């Protein structure tokens, strides 16, 4: 990540690029939901694990759509620095830098119209609702870290 002075600052790009738990090469796929949308988060925004409508959940959806559309307009400013770093050897490119860049660019759904993007984002939210893989990964982390 670059700060306002152009300096590189640390952020864990692994989840965004290639080595998220659901995408570990040769590993067990844990987390494969598009975003973390747990029962607890849903409860806070007035929904349930099935995504029952509520004013706050509808607002959450609107914000997700607006955020996706805003990021999509700036996708070149996001993808280009990643492309420059793709051959750096950083662990976040362990699955292949060029492949990681292509996958990142594709996440912006550049071929979709704005109307299609709305449906795409709603689909991502639906796929994330109280995801089984999220619950399992969170359980694994609690056990691993001695929280249970």
mmCIF file of N, CA and C in Angstrom:
data_model
loop_
_atom_site.group_PDB
_atom_site.id
_atom_site.type_symbol
_atom_site.label_atom_id
_atom_site.label_comp_id
_atom_site.label_asym_id
_atom_site.label_seq_id
_atom_site.Cartn_x
_atom_site.Cartn_y
_atom_site.Cartn_z
ATOM 1 N N UNK A 1 0.844 -1.158 0.000
ATOM 2 C CA UNK A 1 0.000 0.000 0.000
ATOM 3 C C UNK A 1 0.896 1.229 0.000
ATOM 4 N N UNK A 2 0.460 2.257 -0.676
ATOM 5 C CA UNK A 2 1.222 3.495 -0.746
ATOM 6 C C UNK A 2 0.538 4.552 0.098
ATOM 7 N N UNK A 3 1.359 5.314 0.851
ATOM 8 C CA UNK A 3 0.767 6.416 1.600
ATOM 9 C C UNK A 3 0.721 7.657 0.719
ATOM 10 N N UNK A 4 0.277 8.780 1.279
ATOM 11 C CA UNK A 4 0.111 9.989 0.462
ATOM 12 C C UNK A 4 1.425 10.603 -0.004
ATOM 13 N N UNK A 5 2.553 10.109 0.535
ATOM 14 C CA UNK A 5 3.869 10.562 0.097
ATOM 15 C C UNK A 5 4.519 9.602 -0.900
ATOM 16 N N UNK A 6 3.801 8.534 -1.259
ATOM 17 C CA UNK A 6 4.328 7.558 -2.207
ATOM 18 C C UNK A 6 5.202 6.490 -1.574
ATOM 19 N N UNK A 7 5.249 6.438 -0.243
ATOM 20 C CA UNK A 7 6.052 5.422 0.440
ATOM 21 C C UNK A 7 5.253 4.130 0.541
ATOM 22 N N UNK A 8 5.958 3.014 0.425
ATOM 23 C CA UNK A 8 5.322 1.717 0.579
ATOM 24 C C UNK A 8 5.145 1.449 2.070
ATOM 25 N N UNK A 9 3.912 1.126 2.475
ATOM 26 C CA UNK A 9 3.655 0.763 3.856
ATOM 27 C C UNK A 9 3.117 -0.660 3.871
ATOM 28 N N UNK A 10 3.286 -1.326 4.985
ATOM 29 C CA UNK A 10 2.918 -2.736 5.068
ATOM 30 C C UNK A 10 1.408 -2.926 5.240
ATOM 31 N N UNK A 11 0.907 -3.845 4.496
ATOM 32 C CA UNK A 11 -0.447 -4.348 4.690
ATOM 33 C C UNK A 11 -0.394 -5.799 4.217
ATOM 34 N N UNK A 12 -1.170 -6.658 4.827
ATOM 35 C CA UNK A 12 -1.149 -8.066 4.449
ATOM 36 C C UNK A 12 -1.985 -8.251 3.187
ATOM 37 N N UNK A 13 -1.305 -8.325 2.044
ATOM 38 C CA UNK A 13 -2.003 -8.478 0.776
ATOM 39 C C UNK A 13 -2.346 -9.926 0.471
ATOM 40 N N UNK A 14 -1.888 -10.843 1.287
ATOM 41 C CA UNK A 14 -2.100 -12.256 1.010
ATOM 42 C C UNK A 14 -3.550 -12.615 0.767
ATOM 43 N N UNK A 15 -4.436 -12.141 1.627
ATOM 44 C CA UNK A 15 -5.845 -12.486 1.461
ATOM 45 C C UNK A 15 -6.394 -11.905 0.174
ATOM 46 N N UNK A 16 -5.940 -10.740 -0.207
ATOM 47 C CA UNK A 16 -6.453 -10.088 -1.401
ATOM 48 C C UNK A 16 -5.877 -10.710 -2.678
ATOM 49 N N UNK A 17 -4.693 -11.277 -2.590
ATOM 50 C CA UNK A 17 -4.028 -11.748 -3.804
ATOM 51 C C UNK A 17 -4.071 -13.268 -3.935
ATOM 52 N N UNK A 18 -3.107 -13.966 -3.354
ATOM 53 C CA UNK A 18 -3.011 -15.387 -3.687
ATOM 54 C C UNK A 18 -3.033 -16.364 -2.535
ATOM 55 N N UNK A 19 -2.671 -15.956 -1.335
ATOM 56 C CA UNK A 19 -2.513 -16.973 -0.307
ATOM 57 C C UNK A 19 -3.499 -16.842 0.849
ATOM 58 N N UNK A 20 -4.740 -16.546 0.498
ATOM 59 C CA UNK A 20 -5.807 -16.590 1.499
ATOM 60 C C UNK A 20 -6.062 -18.040 1.862
ATOM 61 N N UNK A 21 -6.608 -18.282 3.030
ATOM 62 C CA UNK A 21 -6.811 -19.671 3.459
ATOM 63 C C UNK A 21 -7.595 -20.523 2.469
ATOM 64 N N UNK A 22 -8.503 -19.962 1.736
ATOM 65 C CA UNK A 22 -9.264 -20.733 0.758
ATOM 66 C C UNK A 22 -8.520 -20.959 -0.541
ATOM 67 N N UNK A 23 -7.351 -20.333 -0.687
ATOM 68 C CA UNK A 23 -6.616 -20.431 -1.940
ATOM 69 C C UNK A 23 -5.177 -20.888 -1.742
ATOM 70 N N UNK A 24 -4.890 -21.533 -0.647
ATOM 71 C CA UNK A 24 -3.525 -21.984 -0.427
ATOM 72 C C UNK A 24 -3.177 -23.082 -1.428
ATOM 73 N N UNK A 25 -2.075 -22.917 -2.181
ATOM 74 C CA UNK A 25 -1.693 -23.943 -3.149
ATOM 75 C C UNK A 25 -1.444 -25.282 -2.462
ATOM 76 N N UNK A 26 -2.146 -26.296 -2.908
ATOM 77 C CA UNK A 26 -1.958 -27.628 -2.366
ATOM 78 C C UNK A 26 -2.494 -27.806 -0.959
ATOM 79 N N UNK A 27 -3.120 -26.765 -0.418
ATOM 80 C CA UNK A 27 -3.601 -26.825 0.959
ATOM 81 C C UNK A 27 -5.091 -27.074 1.017
ATOM 82 N N UNK A 28 -5.556 -27.166 2.212
ATOM 83 C CA UNK A 28 -6.977 -27.342 2.446
ATOM 84 C C UNK A 28 -7.647 -25.989 2.291
ATOM 85 N N UNK A 29 -8.735 -25.941 1.529
ATOM 86 C CA UNK A 29 -9.449 -24.689 1.354
ATOM 87 C C UNK A 29 -10.315 -24.405 2.565
ATOM 88 N N UNK A 30 -10.002 -23.359 3.289
ATOM 89 C CA UNK A 30 -10.802 -22.985 4.451
ATOM 90 C C UNK A 30 -11.823 -21.949 4.049
ATOM 91 N N UNK A 31 -11.393 -20.727 4.102
ATOM 92 C CA UNK A 31 -12.285 -19.599 3.901
ATOM 93 C C UNK A 31 -12.438 -19.333 2.410
ATOM 94 N N UNK A 32 -13.653 -19.454 1.909
ATOM 95 C CA UNK A 32 -13.847 -19.183 0.487
ATOM 96 C C UNK A 32 -15.036 -18.267 0.222
ATOM 97 N N UNK A 33 -15.557 -17.630 1.263
ATOM 98 C CA UNK A 33 -16.639 -16.665 1.078
ATOM 99 C C UNK A 33 -16.058 -15.382 0.491
ATOM 100 N N UNK A 34 -16.837 -14.676 -0.315
ATOM 101 C CA UNK A 34 -16.334 -13.424 -0.894
ATOM 102 C C UNK A 34 -15.975 -12.373 0.153
ATOM 103 N N UNK A 35 -16.700 -12.356 1.281
ATOM 104 C CA UNK A 35 -16.392 -11.435 2.376
ATOM 105 C C UNK A 35 -16.852 -12.071 3.678
ATOM 106 N N UNK A 36 -16.367 -11.550 4.761
ATOM 107 C CA UNK A 36 -16.752 -12.089 6.065
ATOM 108 C C UNK A 36 -18.044 -11.419 6.504
ATOM 109 N N UNK A 37 -19.113 -12.184 6.506
ATOM 110 C CA UNK A 37 -20.433 -11.684 6.883
ATOM 111 C C UNK A 37 -21.045 -12.698 7.853
ATOM 112 N N UNK A 38 -20.564 -12.656 9.083
ATOM 113 C CA UNK A 38 -20.927 -13.643 10.099
ATOM 114 C C UNK A 38 -22.307 -13.375 10.696
ATOM 115 N N UNK A 39 -22.784 -14.337 11.458
ATOM 116 C CA UNK A 39 -24.059 -14.181 12.165
ATOM 117 C C UNK A 39 -24.033 -12.956 13.057
ATOM 118 N N UNK A 40 -22.887 -12.728 13.710
ATOM 119 C CA UNK A 40 -22.770 -11.584 14.613
ATOM 120 C C UNK A 40 -22.905 -10.264 13.857
ATOM 121 N N UNK A 41 -22.257 -10.164 12.712
ATOM 122 C CA UNK A 41 -22.372 -8.941 11.903
ATOM 123 C C UNK A 41 -23.804 -8.774 11.426
ATOM 124 N N UNK A 42 -24.396 -9.858 10.954
ATOM 125 C CA UNK A 42 -25.785 -9.796 10.492
ATOM 126 C C UNK A 42 -26.720 -9.372 11.612
ATOM 127 N N UNK A 43 -26.485 -9.872 12.810
ATOM 128 C CA UNK A 43 -27.326 -9.494 13.942
ATOM 129 C C UNK A 43 -27.216 -7.996 14.233
ATOM 130 N N UNK A 44 -26.005 -7.479 14.180
ATOM 131 C CA UNK A 44 -25.788 -6.054 14.446
ATOM 132 C C UNK A 44 -26.529 -5.189 13.428
ATOM 133 N N UNK A 45 -26.612 -5.663 12.186
ATOM 134 C CA UNK A 45 -27.300 -4.862 11.162
ATOM 135 C C UNK A 45 -28.750 -5.299 10.973
ATOM 136 N N UNK A 46 -29.295 -5.979 11.963
ATOM 137 C CA UNK A 46 -30.720 -6.254 11.996
ATOM 138 C C UNK A 46 -31.210 -7.358 11.093
ATOM 139 N N UNK A 47 -30.331 -8.291 10.759
ATOM 140 C CA UNK A 47 -30.729 -9.400 9.897
ATOM 141 C C UNK A 47 -30.544 -10.711 10.648
ATOM 142 N N UNK A 48 -30.713 -11.803 9.928
ATOM 143 C CA UNK A 48 -30.414 -13.114 10.485
ATOM 144 C C UNK A 48 -29.501 -13.841 9.515
ATOM 145 N N UNK A 49 -29.179 -15.084 9.823
ATOM 146 C CA UNK A 49 -28.213 -15.821 9.001
ATOM 147 C C UNK A 49 -28.703 -16.075 7.577
ATOM 148 N N UNK A 50 -29.993 -15.847 7.323
ATOM 149 C CA UNK A 50 -30.530 -16.000 5.967
ATOM 150 C C UNK A 50 -30.600 -14.678 5.219
ATOM 151 N N UNK A 51 -30.200 -13.591 5.868
ATOM 152 C CA UNK A 51 -30.233 -12.292 5.214
ATOM 153 C C UNK A 51 -31.609 -11.655 5.208
ATOM 154 N N UNK A 52 -32.356 -11.840 6.297
ATOM 155 C CA UNK A 52 -33.689 -11.232 6.388
ATOM 156 C C UNK A 52 -33.585 -9.720 6.195
ATOM 157 N N UNK A 53 -34.510 -9.147 5.438
ATOM 158 C CA UNK A 53 -34.450 -7.697 5.184
ATOM 159 C C UNK A 53 -34.571 -6.876 6.467
ATOM 160 N N UNK A 54 -33.846 -5.808 6.504
ATOM 161 C CA UNK A 54 -33.957 -4.809 7.568
ATOM 162 C C UNK A 54 -33.429 -3.507 6.979
ATOM 163 N N UNK A 55 -33.784 -2.411 7.595
ATOM 164 C CA UNK A 55 -33.333 -1.117 7.091
ATOM 165 C C UNK A 55 -31.808 -1.030 7.072
ATOM 166 N N UNK A 56 -31.159 -1.480 8.139
ATOM 167 C CA UNK A 56 -29.696 -1.405 8.207
ATOM 168 C C UNK A 56 -29.025 -2.386 7.247
ATOM 169 N N UNK A 57 -29.601 -3.563 7.072
ATOM 170 C CA UNK A 57 -29.014 -4.519 6.133
ATOM 171 C C UNK A 57 -29.150 -4.000 4.703
ATOM 172 N N UNK A 58 -30.281 -3.399 4.392
ATOM 173 C CA UNK A 58 -30.444 -2.799 3.068
ATOM 174 C C UNK A 58 -29.435 -1.670 2.857
ATOM 175 N N UNK A 59 -29.208 -0.882 3.896
ATOM 176 C CA UNK A 59 -28.216 0.196 3.816
ATOM 177 C C UNK A 59 -26.815 -0.384 3.622
ATOM 178 N N UNK A 60 -26.510 -1.469 4.328
ATOM 179 C CA UNK A 60 -25.235 -2.162 4.153
ATOM 180 C C UNK A 60 -25.038 -2.568 2.693
ATOM 181 N N UNK A 61 -26.090 -3.116 2.088
ATOM 182 C CA UNK A 61 -26.011 -3.527 0.682
ATOM 183 C C UNK A 61 -25.734 -2.329 -0.217
ATOM 184 N N UNK A 62 -26.431 -1.229 0.030
ATOM 185 C CA UNK A 62 -26.227 -0.010 -0.767
ATOM 186 C C UNK A 62 -24.776 0.454 -0.645
ATOM 187 N N UNK A 63 -24.246 0.452 0.576
ATOM 188 C CA UNK A 63 -22.852 0.875 0.778
ATOM 189 C C UNK A 63 -21.876 -0.063 0.071
ATOM 190 N N UNK A 64 -22.145 -1.349 0.110
ATOM 191 C CA UNK A 64 -21.278 -2.304 -0.599
ATOM 192 C C UNK A 64 -21.290 -2.029 -2.103
ATOM 193 N N UNK A 65 -22.468 -1.798 -2.643
ATOM 194 C CA UNK A 65 -22.586 -1.516 -4.078
ATOM 195 C C UNK A 65 -21.856 -0.222 -4.419
ATOM 196 N N UNK A 66 -22.080 0.826 -3.635
ATOM 197 C CA UNK A 66 -21.415 2.098 -3.898
ATOM 198 C C UNK A 66 -19.894 1.962 -3.779
ATOM 199 N N UNK A 67 -19.449 1.234 -2.762
ATOM 200 C CA UNK A 67 -18.013 1.027 -2.578
ATOM 201 C C UNK A 67 -17.403 0.247 -3.726
ATOM 202 N N UNK A 68 -18.089 -0.782 -4.186
ATOM 203 C CA UNK A 68 -17.585 -1.578 -5.301
ATOM 204 C C UNK A 68 -17.494 -0.721 -6.563
ATOM 205 N N UNK A 69 -18.539 0.051 -6.829
ATOM 206 C CA UNK A 69 -18.538 0.906 -8.021
ATOM 207 C C UNK A 69 -17.437 1.961 -7.947
ATOM 208 N N UNK A 70 -17.217 2.532 -6.762
ATOM 209 C CA UNK A 70 -16.158 3.536 -6.600
ATOM 210 C C UNK A 70 -14.783 2.909 -6.804
ATOM 211 N N UNK A 71 -14.550 1.744 -6.194
ATOM 212 C CA UNK A 71 -13.261 1.067 -6.353
ATOM 213 C C UNK A 71 -13.048 0.645 -7.802
ATOM 214 N N UNK A 72 -14.115 0.211 -8.430
ATOM 215 C CA UNK A 72 -14.043 -0.234 -9.830
ATOM 216 C C UNK A 72 -13.585 0.894 -10.751
ATOM 217 N N UNK A 73 -14.048 2.111 -10.482
ATOM 218 C CA UNK A 73 -13.638 3.267 -11.291
ATOM 219 C C UNK A 73 -12.149 3.549 -11.135
ATOM 220 N N UNK A 74 -11.583 3.146 -10.021
ATOM 221 C CA UNK A 74 -10.164 3.383 -9.745
ATOM 222 C C UNK A 74 -9.325 2.116 -9.899
ATOM 223 N N UNK A 75 -9.867 1.118 -10.568
ATOM 224 C CA UNK A 75 -9.192 -0.182 -10.607
ATOM 225 C C UNK A 75 -7.784 -0.111 -11.172
ATOM 226 N N UNK A 76 -7.537 0.747 -12.152
ATOM 227 C CA UNK A 76 -6.177 0.853 -12.688
ATOM 228 C C UNK A 76 -5.207 1.381 -11.637
ATOM 229 N N UNK A 77 -5.668 2.290 -10.799
ATOM 230 C CA UNK A 77 -4.820 2.840 -9.735
ATOM 231 C C UNK A 77 -4.572 1.799 -8.644
ATOM 232 N N UNK A 78 -5.402 0.791 -8.572
ATOM 233 C CA UNK A 78 -5.237 -0.284 -7.595
ATOM 234 C C UNK A 78 -4.392 -1.410 -8.190
ATOM 235 N N UNK A 79 -4.681 -1.784 -9.426
ATOM 236 C CA UNK A 79 -4.023 -2.929 -10.048
ATOM 237 C C UNK A 79 -2.591 -2.605 -10.480
ATOM 238 N N UNK A 80 -2.344 -1.403 -10.981
ATOM 239 C CA UNK A 80 -1.013 -1.070 -11.516
ATOM 240 C C UNK A 80 0.106 -1.222 -10.486
ATOM 241 N N UNK A 81 -0.016 -0.686 -9.266
ATOM 242 C CA UNK A 81 1.076 -0.906 -8.295
ATOM 243 C C UNK A 81 1.282 -2.384 -7.963
ATOM 244 N N UNK A 82 0.194 -3.137 -7.948
ATOM 245 C CA UNK A 82 0.309 -4.576 -7.689
ATOM 246 C C UNK A 82 1.060 -5.234 -8.843
ATOM 247 N N UNK A 83 0.761 -4.806 -10.045
ATOM 248 C CA UNK A 83 1.433 -5.340 -11.229
ATOM 249 C C UNK A 83 2.937 -5.043 -11.172
ATOM 250 N N UNK A 84 3.291 -3.855 -10.729
ATOM 251 C CA UNK A 84 4.701 -3.485 -10.607
ATOM 252 C C UNK A 84 5.421 -4.395 -9.605
ATOM 253 N N UNK A 85 4.721 -4.775 -8.546
ATOM 254 C CA UNK A 85 5.328 -5.590 -7.492
ATOM 255 C C UNK A 85 5.217 -7.098 -7.735
ATOM 256 N N UNK A 86 4.534 -7.500 -8.790
ATOM 257 C CA UNK A 86 4.205 -8.911 -9.010
ATOM 258 C C UNK A 86 5.411 -9.840 -9.060
ATOM 259 N N UNK A 87 6.530 -9.349 -9.457
ATOM 260 C CA UNK A 87 7.732 -10.206 -9.557
ATOM 261 C C UNK A 87 8.706 -9.955 -8.411
ATOM 262 N N UNK A 88 8.194 -9.374 -7.336
ATOM 263 C CA UNK A 88 9.032 -9.012 -6.188
ATOM 264 C C UNK A 88 9.474 -10.214 -5.364
ATOM 265 N N UNK A 89 8.750 -11.316 -5.499
ATOM 266 C CA UNK A 89 9.044 -12.471 -4.667
ATOM 267 C C UNK A 89 8.353 -12.439 -3.319
ATOM 268 N N UNK A 90 7.556 -11.417 -3.067
ATOM 269 C CA UNK A 90 6.813 -11.346 -1.810
ATOM 270 C C UNK A 90 5.894 -12.555 -1.693
ATOM 271 N N UNK A 91 5.680 -13.024 -0.472
ATOM 272 C CA UNK A 91 4.831 -14.205 -0.267
ATOM 273 C C UNK A 91 3.422 -14.067 -0.843
ATOM 274 N N UNK A 92 2.901 -12.844 -0.895
ATOM 275 C CA UNK A 92 1.542 -12.681 -1.414
ATOM 276 C C UNK A 92 1.453 -13.012 -2.901
ATOM 277 N N UNK A 93 2.589 -13.198 -3.554
ATOM 278 C CA UNK A 93 2.594 -13.578 -4.974
ATOM 279 C C UNK A 93 3.043 -15.013 -5.166
ATOM 280 N N UNK A 94 2.964 -15.828 -4.110
ATOM 281 C CA UNK A 94 3.483 -17.178 -4.166
ATOM 282 C C UNK A 94 2.817 -18.048 -5.223
ATOM 283 N N UNK A 95 1.590 -17.744 -5.586
ATOM 284 C CA UNK A 95 0.892 -18.531 -6.598
ATOM 285 C C UNK A 95 1.189 -18.074 -8.012
ATOM 286 N N UNK A 96 2.067 -17.111 -8.184
ATOM 287 C CA UNK A 96 2.397 -16.568 -9.492
ATOM 288 C C UNK A 96 1.926 -15.135 -9.606
ATOM 289 N N UNK A 97 2.873 -14.225 -9.715
ATOM 290 C CA UNK A 97 2.550 -12.803 -9.721
ATOM 291 C C UNK A 97 1.613 -12.374 -10.824
ATOM 292 N N UNK A 98 1.887 -12.824 -12.057
ATOM 293 C CA UNK A 98 1.024 -12.414 -13.168
ATOM 294 C C UNK A 98 -0.394 -12.953 -13.002
ATOM 295 N N UNK A 99 -0.496 -14.166 -12.515
ATOM 296 C CA UNK A 99 -1.814 -14.753 -12.281
ATOM 297 C C UNK A 99 -2.552 -13.981 -11.189
ATOM 298 N N UNK A 100 -1.822 -13.569 -10.152
ATOM 299 C CA UNK A 100 -2.429 -12.794 -9.061
ATOM 300 C C UNK A 100 -2.949 -11.459 -9.577
ATOM 301 N N UNK A 101 -2.200 -10.818 -10.450
ATOM 302 C CA UNK A 101 -2.620 -9.531 -11.020
ATOM 303 C C UNK A 101 -3.869 -9.714 -11.873
ATOM 304 N N UNK A 102 -3.887 -10.736 -12.697
ATOM 305 C CA UNK A 102 -5.073 -10.990 -13.537
ATOM 306 C C UNK A 102 -6.306 -11.277 -12.672
ATOM 307 N N UNK A 103 -6.113 -12.062 -11.623
ATOM 308 C CA UNK A 103 -7.234 -12.391 -10.733
ATOM 309 C C UNK A 103 -7.737 -11.142 -10.008
ATOM 310 N N UNK A 104 -6.818 -10.290 -9.574
ATOM 311 C CA UNK A 104 -7.209 -9.052 -8.909
ATOM 312 C C UNK A 104 -7.999 -8.164 -9.872
ATOM 313 N N UNK A 105 -7.502 -8.006 -11.083
ATOM 314 C CA UNK A 105 -8.197 -7.176 -12.075
ATOM 315 C C UNK A 105 -9.583 -7.734 -12.377
ATOM 316 N N UNK A 106 -9.696 -9.036 -12.451
ATOM 317 C CA UNK A 106 -10.985 -9.669 -12.755
ATOM 318 C C UNK A 106 -12.006 -9.458 -11.644
ATOM 319 N N UNK A 107 -11.546 -9.298 -10.412
ATOM 320 C CA UNK A 107 -12.479 -9.090 -9.302
ATOM 321 C C UNK A 107 -13.288 -7.810 -9.437
ATOM 322 N N UNK A 108 -12.807 -6.885 -10.230
ATOM 323 C CA UNK A 108 -13.544 -5.643 -10.453
ATOM 324 C C UNK A 108 -14.654 -5.809 -11.489
ATOM 325 N N UNK A 109 -14.777 -6.991 -12.066
ATOM 326 C CA UNK A 109 -15.822 -7.311 -13.040
ATOM 327 C C UNK A 109 -15.913 -6.247 -14.130
ATOM 328 N N UNK A 110 -14.803 -5.986 -14.829
ATOM 329 C CA UNK A 110 -14.775 -4.881 -15.786
ATOM 330 C C UNK A 110 -15.722 -5.061 -16.971
ATOM 331 N N UNK A 111 -16.100 -6.268 -17.294
ATOM 332 C CA UNK A 111 -16.973 -6.496 -18.452
ATOM 333 C C UNK A 111 -18.448 -6.255 -18.133
ATOM 334 N N UNK A 112 -18.776 -6.129 -16.852
ATOM 335 C CA UNK A 112 -20.175 -5.958 -16.478
ATOM 336 C C UNK A 112 -20.608 -4.497 -16.559
ATOM 337 N N UNK A 113 -21.860 -4.292 -16.914
ATOM 338 C CA UNK A 113 -22.434 -2.944 -16.875
ATOM 339 C C UNK A 113 -22.673 -2.583 -15.411
ATOM 340 N N UNK A 114 -22.958 -1.312 -15.131
ATOM 341 C CA UNK A 114 -23.220 -0.921 -13.747
ATOM 342 C C UNK A 114 -24.427 -1.668 -13.183
ATOM 343 N N UNK A 115 -25.441 -1.867 -13.988
ATOM 344 C CA UNK A 115 -26.611 -2.628 -13.538
ATOM 345 C C UNK A 115 -26.255 -4.063 -13.208
ATOM 346 N N UNK A 116 -25.410 -4.655 -14.027
ATOM 347 C CA UNK A 116 -24.974 -6.028 -13.761
ATOM 348 C C UNK A 116 -24.088 -6.092 -12.522
ATOM 349 N N UNK A 117 -23.328 -5.021 -12.274
ATOM 350 C CA UNK A 117 -22.478 -4.977 -11.082
ATOM 351 C C UNK A 117 -23.337 -5.000 -9.819
ATOM 352 N N UNK A 118 -24.467 -4.301 -9.847
ATOM 353 C CA UNK A 118 -25.362 -4.310 -8.692
ATOM 354 C C UNK A 118 -25.754 -5.750 -8.368
ATOM 355 N N UNK A 119 -26.153 -6.503 -9.376
ATOM 356 C CA UNK A 119 -26.536 -7.903 -9.158
ATOM 357 C C UNK A 119 -25.334 -8.737 -8.717
ATOM 358 N N UNK A 120 -24.179 -8.437 -9.271
ATOM 359 C CA UNK A 120 -22.952 -9.147 -8.895
ATOM 360 C C UNK A 120 -22.643 -8.947 -7.411
ATOM 361 N N UNK A 121 -22.709 -7.703 -6.951
ATOM 362 C CA UNK A 121 -22.410 -7.411 -5.546
ATOM 363 C C UNK A 121 -23.450 -8.050 -4.632
ATOM 364 N N UNK A 122 -24.715 -7.988 -5.025
ATOM 365 C CA UNK A 122 -25.748 -8.643 -4.226
ATOM 366 C C UNK A 122 -25.503 -10.155 -4.158
ATOM 367 N N UNK A 123 -24.998 -10.726 -5.246
ATOM 368 C CA UNK A 123 -24.641 -12.142 -5.247
ATOM 369 C C UNK A 123 -23.473 -12.434 -4.310
ATOM 370 N N UNK A 124 -22.476 -11.537 -4.287
ATOM 371 C CA UNK A 124 -21.347 -11.712 -3.364
ATOM 372 C C UNK A 124 -21.822 -11.670 -1.914
ATOM 373 N N UNK A 125 -22.740 -10.748 -1.645
ATOM 374 C CA UNK A 125 -23.292 -10.657 -0.288
ATOM 375 C C UNK A 125 -24.055 -11.941 0.045
ATOM 376 N N UNK A 126 -24.884 -12.395 -0.878
ATOM 377 C CA UNK A 126 -25.641 -13.624 -0.657
ATOM 378 C C UNK A 126 -24.743 -14.827 -0.429
ATOM 379 N N UNK A 127 -23.656 -14.914 -1.195
ATOM 380 C CA UNK A 127 -22.716 -16.031 -1.032
ATOM 381 C C UNK A 127 -21.958 -15.961 0.294
ATOM 382 N N UNK A 128 -21.930 -14.778 0.894
ATOM 383 C CA UNK A 128 -21.179 -14.572 2.128
ATOM 384 C C UNK A 128 -22.018 -14.753 3.385
ATOM 385 N N UNK A 129 -23.335 -14.711 3.248
ATOM 386 C CA UNK A 129 -24.230 -14.777 4.401
ATOM 387 C C UNK A 129 -23.943 -16.004 5.262
ATOM 388 N N UNK A 130 -23.455 -15.756 6.470
ATOM 389 C CA UNK A 130 -23.236 -16.831 7.430
ATOM 390 C C UNK A 130 -22.593 -18.055 6.778
ATOM 391 N N UNK A 131 -21.574 -17.819 6.002
ATOM 392 C CA UNK A 131 -20.905 -18.877 5.246
ATOM 393 C C UNK A 131 -20.383 -19.999 6.150
ATOM 394 N N UNK A 132 -20.657 -21.216 5.733
ATOM 395 C CA UNK A 132 -20.164 -22.384 6.470
ATOM 396 C C UNK A 132 -18.645 -22.340 6.573
ATOM 397 N N UNK A 133 -17.968 -21.999 5.481
ATOM 398 C CA UNK A 133 -16.502 -21.993 5.508
ATOM 399 C C UNK A 133 -15.978 -20.910 6.444
ATOM 400 N N UNK A 134 -16.661 -19.786 6.538
ATOM 401 C CA UNK A 134 -16.254 -18.736 7.475
ATOM 402 C C UNK A 134 -16.392 -19.230 8.905
ATOM 403 N N UNK A 135 -17.530 -19.855 9.206
ATOM 404 C CA UNK A 135 -17.731 -20.376 10.560
ATOM 405 C C UNK A 135 -16.677 -21.419 10.910
ATOM 406 N N UNK A 136 -16.362 -22.305 9.960
ATOM 407 C CA UNK A 136 -15.367 -23.348 10.211
ATOM 408 C C UNK A 136 -13.978 -22.736 10.403
ATOM 409 N N UNK A 137 -13.629 -21.760 9.576
ATOM 410 C CA UNK A 137 -12.315 -21.124 9.695
ATOM 411 C C UNK A 137 -12.201 -20.372 11.020
ATOM 412 N N UNK A 138 -13.263 -19.674 11.412
ATOM 413 C CA UNK A 138 -13.240 -18.971 12.697
ATOM 414 C C UNK A 138 -13.089 -19.965 13.854
ATOM 415 N N UNK A 139 -13.781 -21.085 13.777
ATOM 416 C CA UNK A 139 -13.662 -22.120 14.808
ATOM 417 C C UNK A 139 -12.218 -22.636 14.865
ATOM 418 N N UNK A 140 -11.650 -22.915 13.707
ATOM 419 C CA UNK A 140 -10.268 -23.383 13.611
ATOM 420 C C UNK A 140 -9.321 -22.371 14.268
ATOM 421 N N UNK A 141 -9.528 -21.089 13.992
ATOM 422 C CA UNK A 141 -8.674 -20.053 14.572
ATOM 423 C C UNK A 141 -8.831 -19.982 16.095
ATOM 424 N N UNK A 142 -10.054 -20.125 16.577
ATOM 425 C CA UNK A 142 -10.279 -20.108 18.033
ATOM 426 C C UNK A 142 -9.575 -21.284 18.699
ATOM 427 N N UNK A 143 -9.675 -22.463 18.112
ATOM 428 C CA UNK A 143 -9.004 -23.645 18.659
ATOM 429 C C UNK A 143 -7.489 -23.447 18.601
ATOM 430 N N UNK A 144 -6.986 -23.018 17.463
ATOM 431 C CA UNK A 144 -5.552 -22.835 17.265
ATOM 432 C C UNK A 144 -4.981 -21.823 18.253
ATOM 433 N N UNK A 145 -5.736 -20.793 18.558
ATOM 434 C CA UNK A 145 -5.253 -19.728 19.435
ATOM 435 C C UNK A 145 -5.689 -19.904 20.899
ATOM 436 N N UNK A 146 -6.278 -21.068 21.198
ATOM 437 C CA UNK A 146 -6.630 -21.377 22.578
ATOM 438 C C UNK A 146 -7.747 -20.520 23.143
ATOM 439 N N UNK A 147 -8.636 -20.055 22.288
ATOM 440 C CA UNK A 147 -9.727 -19.203 22.734
ATOM 441 C C UNK A 147 -10.883 -20.026 23.267
ATOM 442 N N UNK A 148 -11.023 -21.245 22.814
ATOM 443 C CA UNK A 148 -12.131 -22.094 23.279
ATOM 444 C C UNK A 148 -11.826 -22.730 24.604
#
